[in-house]
Every structure is written in C-alpha cells, then in structure tokens.
C-alpha cells in the first residue's frame, strides 16, 4: 500500500492546484481520463473554438444590414474540428509527462474509496494524509424510452463527429443546448430544440430568456413546454416523439443531441464508502473552505458545487492550495458572486440576482434596461435586439445583479462584476469612471446613469 502526502483525484482544476510551493510533498494524481478535465477536452475550450467559427459564419450572413454583400461559400467541418483537436489533444500527453518528470505518481485507472482516506486504484490501494477530490461531472442521460437503442450524442462526443448532419434534434434548453444549436445551425443543420419549460435558458433573467427564445425561434424550430416520450430508429437517423400543448409530434432527424444537465461523478468515486457526506444532488458537501465531512479530505469544482463553471473551480483550487499550505490561516472564497456567460448567438452574460429571483425573495430593487440601439456603437452594429439590464439596492445603491444579451456580453459585464465584488455603488461606477466614446461600453454607462 503506497502512502502519499497528497493525492489529487482528477486532473482538471485539481491538477492546477500543484505549484512550486507544494513541490516538497509526495504527490499522486488519479486520472482515468484525459488531463485537463472537461473544460479542455469536452467543454469550455473546444466548444468556444467552434463558436468562434459559427460567429464568423453568422457575421457574414448578417453583413447585408450593413450594406455588405457577402456570402458563405462553404463550411469545412473537418478543417474546423481538426484545428480544434489537433491543438488540444497533444496537451494530455505533455501534461502527464510533465507531472511524472517532476516526481508526481500518476495513476491512469479509476479510483474508488474503500474506506475514509483509503483509495483502490486498479489492483492497488493507496492512502494519503490529504486528499483533494476534483473528479468533475458528466452529462445526464435521461430515462427516455428507446434512447438506449438509438445512436445519440452528448456534449462529450458531439464535437468529434465526422460531418455536419443535415438535421438534428436537441433535447434540452439550457447553456449547452443553446451553444450547440448556434454552432450547428450556423453550419447548415436544420435544428429542432425540445424544451420542457415555456422558454429557453430558463435560469437566466426572465427578460433575457424571453428575448433569447424569440430570437432562437427565428433560427431554429423550438418546441416549448414539450416532453420527449420516446425515441426510435428511423431510416435516416432517429424519430423523436414529443408531447406538446398542441399535441403529439414526431420529429425525424439525422442526429440526436442530448443536453439536459450534468451530474457529479461522486457515484463513480464511491464517495459514501469514503465517508463523504453528499447533498441531495450528489455533490460532496463542503464548508466555506472546501473541507469535507472527513478530516484531511477537501473537494472542489463540479463535484462539490452547482455552478458548473471553470472559473469558479480555478478560484476554489487557489483557495484550497492556500489552505493546505497555511492551516493556521484558512481562507474562504471572498467573492460569492458567480458570473457566467452563454456563448450562443446572441451572447449572454449574467451575474447576481435576476428580477424574478428578487421578487421571489421579496428583495427591494431598482431596475434599469438600456438597449444597444441607444448608443453610437449600437447604431454602427445596426442592433435592434440587444440590451443591458442592471438591478440595484434602492437604499445603499449597490448593484444586485446585471444581465446582458448581445454582442460582447461576456466582456461588457466585467466592470459590473468588479463593482459587485468590490462593493462599489451605482453612483461610483456610473459617475466616477470615464467610458470611452463611442465604444460599446457606453451602453453599460447609460444603464447605470439611468439608475
């Protein structure tokens, strides 16, 4: 039985925890899949590389409104795909070799707890003074009659297909569904989205969700308040039976993409055998410092929180590293604000309270909505659908939430994130800061001034 000072379970954000300050420890990494985790191999990074190509296509198609006569002659899917993965795939071997060359033992079989702080990896058992669990999450595969008998894809596999399908049914209406519908729609696929709720992106502010649903429905067929009741093979792909308010429909398509959420990998880890307390969704329960119910075991990332955000996992990794090195000065994540973006078309970014959440929690608020069309750069874009929405506390004028739908949303929201993090008031951010004219950031300035 091998004993280590530190064992990392998962080589995504968990592997990022290692640096020169921990070089004196005897360390092992347990990673049965690829180094880099979901983000690098199956998530954030490759998907956004596809999104950039899709944005380029849509930009050409939208150029007519600017007086530019342009067309897209051909989309070379294999060239786009290979550009993405020829860059990403070699990183696994280089990362694995780097860790081994620097004295880290790497186990490439799945690890499962057999007792608190005792892990079985293959035929071996290993122990450690400290474990950091960062085994991530995976796509949920819903229990739909017939799904197991037909070919289907999830976000894990869809980016490596050999050709763009003529048609696709997307089950789900969240972040992943929105992004891949944009990608494949831009590349010529006839997309049908099946969403259980009355709008797409239901977790967003209701005004943003409604606007996105309106715009997405112009690009794709969107079946709302719809339930998939069965799936079966069809001569040209799959036939999906859907129950909607208007009745039952059978949607036939060449390809099926399932993206209805993600689940933590605690079951694959046998977390309960390791004494780890789980919440009702299967995430490992931690305190504010990311300590679990077992002394000496820490957890971070998708396996421990509901955000499913790489930037949150990275921040947690930095906090855990500090706490391992400085047990007398344990820190928590100072910033409780978790911003996110959806890289669809139009782009969406959000932080803090939505208007419906503020109403539900009976939190008093002021709200300001400013259209891109009210700014000079919005005129340049000929934009008629994008807007910035900001909620503020009417008493102390701090920002409660911000929501943007439109070009560059993920970038435009950053000063609002910083203001919320630093406790700045609307007055300070609106009046004490100069906004470059005629940059698109003026739409943020105008929304704040209106408050």
PDB file of N, CA and C in Angstrom, residues 367-371 374-375 387-392 402-404 416 426 430 435 441-451:
ATOM      1  N   UNK A 367     -34.492  48.920 -11.152  1.00  0.00           N
ATOM      2  CA  UNK A 367     -34.024  48.253 -12.360  1.00  0.00           C
ATOM      3  C   UNK A 367     -33.920  49.259 -13.503  1.00  0.00           C
ATOM      4  N   UNK A 368     -32.889  49.071 -14.307  1.00  0.00           N
ATOM      5  CA  UNK A 368     -32.680  49.889 -15.497  1.00  0.00           C
ATOM      6  C   UNK A 368     -32.365  48.975 -16.665  1.00  0.00           C
ATOM      7  N   UNK A 369     -32.992  49.229 -17.795  1.00  0.00           N
ATOM      8  CA  UNK A 369     -32.725  48.470 -19.027  1.00  0.00           C
ATOM      9  C   UNK A 369     -32.338  49.451 -20.114  1.00  0.00           C
ATOM     10  N   UNK A 370     -31.205  49.179 -20.750  1.00  0.00           N
ATOM     11  CA  UNK A 370     -30.727  50.078 -21.818  1.00  0.00           C
ATOM     12  C   UNK A 370     -30.442  49.267 -23.063  1.00  0.00           C
ATOM     13  N   UNK A 371     -31.019  49.656 -24.187  1.00  0.00           N
ATOM     14  CA  UNK A 371     -30.793  48.968 -25.454  1.00  0.00           C
ATOM     15  C   UNK A 371     -29.471  49.379 -26.085  1.00  0.00           C
ATOM     16  N   UNK A 374     -29.465  52.408 -28.340  1.00  0.00           N
ATOM     17  CA  UNK A 374     -29.417  53.780 -27.830  1.00  0.00           C
ATOM     18  C   UNK A 374     -28.001  54.322 -27.737  1.00  0.00           C
ATOM     19  N   UNK A 375     -27.020  53.563 -28.225  1.00  0.00           N
ATOM     20  CA  UNK A 375     -25.628  54.023 -28.205  1.00  0.00           C
ATOM     21  C   UNK A 375     -25.100  54.145 -29.627  1.00  0.00           C
ATOM     22  N   UNK A 387     -29.651  44.265 -25.187  1.00  0.00           N
ATOM     23  CA  UNK A 387     -29.835  45.222 -24.096  1.00  0.00           C
ATOM     24  C   UNK A 387     -28.991  44.841 -22.883  1.00  0.00           C
ATOM     25  N   UNK A 388     -28.807  45.822 -22.000  1.00  0.00           N
ATOM     26  CA  UNK A 388     -28.158  45.660 -20.696  1.00  0.00           C
ATOM     27  C   UNK A 388     -29.208  45.934 -19.624  1.00  0.00           C
ATOM     28  N   UNK A 389     -29.240  45.075 -18.622  1.00  0.00           N
ATOM     29  CA  UNK A 389     -30.189  45.232 -17.523  1.00  0.00           C
ATOM     30  C   UNK A 389     -29.426  45.203 -16.209  1.00  0.00           C
ATOM     31  N   UNK A 390     -29.662  46.188 -15.348  1.00  0.00           N
ATOM     32  CA  UNK A 390     -28.968  46.268 -14.061  1.00  0.00           C
ATOM     33  C   UNK A 390     -29.987  46.453 -12.949  1.00  0.00           C
ATOM     34  N   UNK A 391     -29.821  45.660 -11.883  1.00  0.00           N
ATOM     35  CA  UNK A 391     -30.655  45.790 -10.687  1.00  0.00           C
ATOM     36  C   UNK A 391     -29.802  46.360  -9.563  1.00  0.00           C
ATOM     37  N   UNK A 392     -30.377  47.281  -8.784  1.00  0.00           N
ATOM     38  CA  UNK A 392     -29.630  47.910  -7.695  1.00  0.00           C
ATOM     39  C   UNK A 392     -30.468  47.995  -6.431  1.00  0.00           C
ATOM     40  N   UNK A 402     -26.752  41.932 -12.790  1.00  0.00           N
ATOM     41  CA  UNK A 402     -26.593  42.522 -14.123  1.00  0.00           C
ATOM     42  C   UNK A 402     -26.761  41.411 -15.156  1.00  0.00           C
ATOM     43  N   UNK A 403     -27.437  41.749 -16.253  1.00  0.00           N
ATOM     44  CA  UNK A 403     -27.761  40.759 -17.274  1.00  0.00           C
ATOM     45  C   UNK A 403     -27.667  41.426 -18.644  1.00  0.00           C
ATOM     46  N   UNK A 404     -26.923  40.805 -19.537  1.00  0.00           N
ATOM     47  CA  UNK A 404     -26.679  41.385 -20.859  1.00  0.00           C
ATOM     48  C   UNK A 404     -26.954  40.333 -21.919  1.00  0.00           C
ATOM     49  N   UNK A 416     -19.150  45.445 -14.223  1.00  0.00           N
ATOM     50  CA  UNK A 416     -20.246  45.283 -13.281  1.00  0.00           C
ATOM     51  C   UNK A 416     -19.937  44.179 -12.278  1.00  0.00           C
ATOM     52  N   UNK A 426     -23.639  52.174  -7.540  1.00  0.00           N
ATOM     53  CA  UNK A 426     -24.002  52.588  -8.897  1.00  0.00           C
ATOM     54  C   UNK A 426     -23.464  53.980  -9.181  1.00  0.00           C
ATOM     55  N   UNK A 430     -21.022  54.715 -12.231  1.00  0.00           N
ATOM     56  CA  UNK A 430     -21.626  55.493 -13.313  1.00  0.00           C
ATOM     57  C   UNK A 430     -20.944  56.847 -13.508  1.00  0.00           C
ATOM     58  N   UNK A 435     -16.057  56.368 -19.573  1.00  0.00           N
ATOM     59  CA  UNK A 435     -16.308  55.314 -20.552  1.00  0.00           C
ATOM     60  C   UNK A 435     -15.927  55.834 -21.935  1.00  0.00           C
ATOM     61  N   UNK A 441     -19.141  49.916 -24.524  1.00  0.00           N
ATOM     62  CA  UNK A 441     -19.281  50.020 -23.062  1.00  0.00           C
ATOM     63  C   UNK A 441     -20.192  51.167 -22.644  1.00  0.00           C
ATOM     64  N   UNK A 442     -20.466  52.094 -23.556  1.00  0.00           N
ATOM     65  CA  UNK A 442     -21.377  53.190 -23.202  1.00  0.00           C
ATOM     66  C   UNK A 442     -22.779  52.686 -22.862  1.00  0.00           C
ATOM     67  N   UNK A 443     -23.148  51.521 -23.360  1.00  0.00           N
ATOM     68  CA  UNK A 443     -24.477  51.009 -23.019  1.00  0.00           C
ATOM     69  C   UNK A 443     -24.526  50.624 -21.540  1.00  0.00           C
ATOM     70  N   UNK A 444     -23.393  50.159 -20.987  1.00  0.00           N
ATOM     71  CA  UNK A 444     -23.319  49.886 -19.550  1.00  0.00           C
ATOM     72  C   UNK A 444     -23.395  51.199 -18.772  1.00  0.00           C
ATOM     73  N   UNK A 445     -22.632  52.205 -19.215  1.00  0.00           N
ATOM     74  CA  UNK A 445     -22.658  53.514 -18.571  1.00  0.00           C
ATOM     75  C   UNK A 445     -24.084  54.087 -18.549  1.00  0.00           C
ATOM     76  N   UNK A 446     -24.782  53.989 -19.656  1.00  0.00           N
ATOM     77  CA  UNK A 446     -26.112  54.580 -19.730  1.00  0.00           C
ATOM     78  C   UNK A 446     -27.110  53.858 -18.832  1.00  0.00           C
ATOM     79  N   UNK A 447     -26.980  52.537 -18.740  1.00  0.00           N
ATOM     80  CA  UNK A 447     -27.852  51.783 -17.844  1.00  0.00           C
ATOM     81  C   UNK A 447     -27.622  52.190 -16.400  1.00  0.00           C
ATOM     82  N   UNK A 448     -26.352  52.405 -16.033  1.00  0.00           N
ATOM     83  CA  UNK A 448     -26.039  52.834 -14.668  1.00  0.00           C
ATOM     84  C   UNK A 448     -26.509  54.248 -14.393  1.00  0.00           C
ATOM     85  N   UNK A 449     -26.311  55.161 -15.338  1.00  0.00           N
ATOM     86  CA  UNK A 449     -26.762  56.532 -15.160  1.00  0.00           C
ATOM     87  C   UNK A 449     -28.279  56.596 -15.008  1.00  0.00           C
ATOM     88  N   UNK A 450     -28.982  55.757 -15.724  1.00  0.00           N
ATOM     89  CA  UNK A 450     -30.438  55.727 -15.613  1.00  0.00           C
ATOM     90  C   UNK A 450     -30.880  55.298 -14.214  1.00  0.00           C
ATOM     91  N   UNK A 451     -30.104  54.409 -13.582  1.00  0.00           N
ATOM     92  CA  UNK A 451     -30.414  54.013 -12.208  1.00  0.00           C
ATOM     93  C   UNK A 451     -30.232  55.190 -11.248  1.00  0.00           C
TER      94      UNK A 451
END
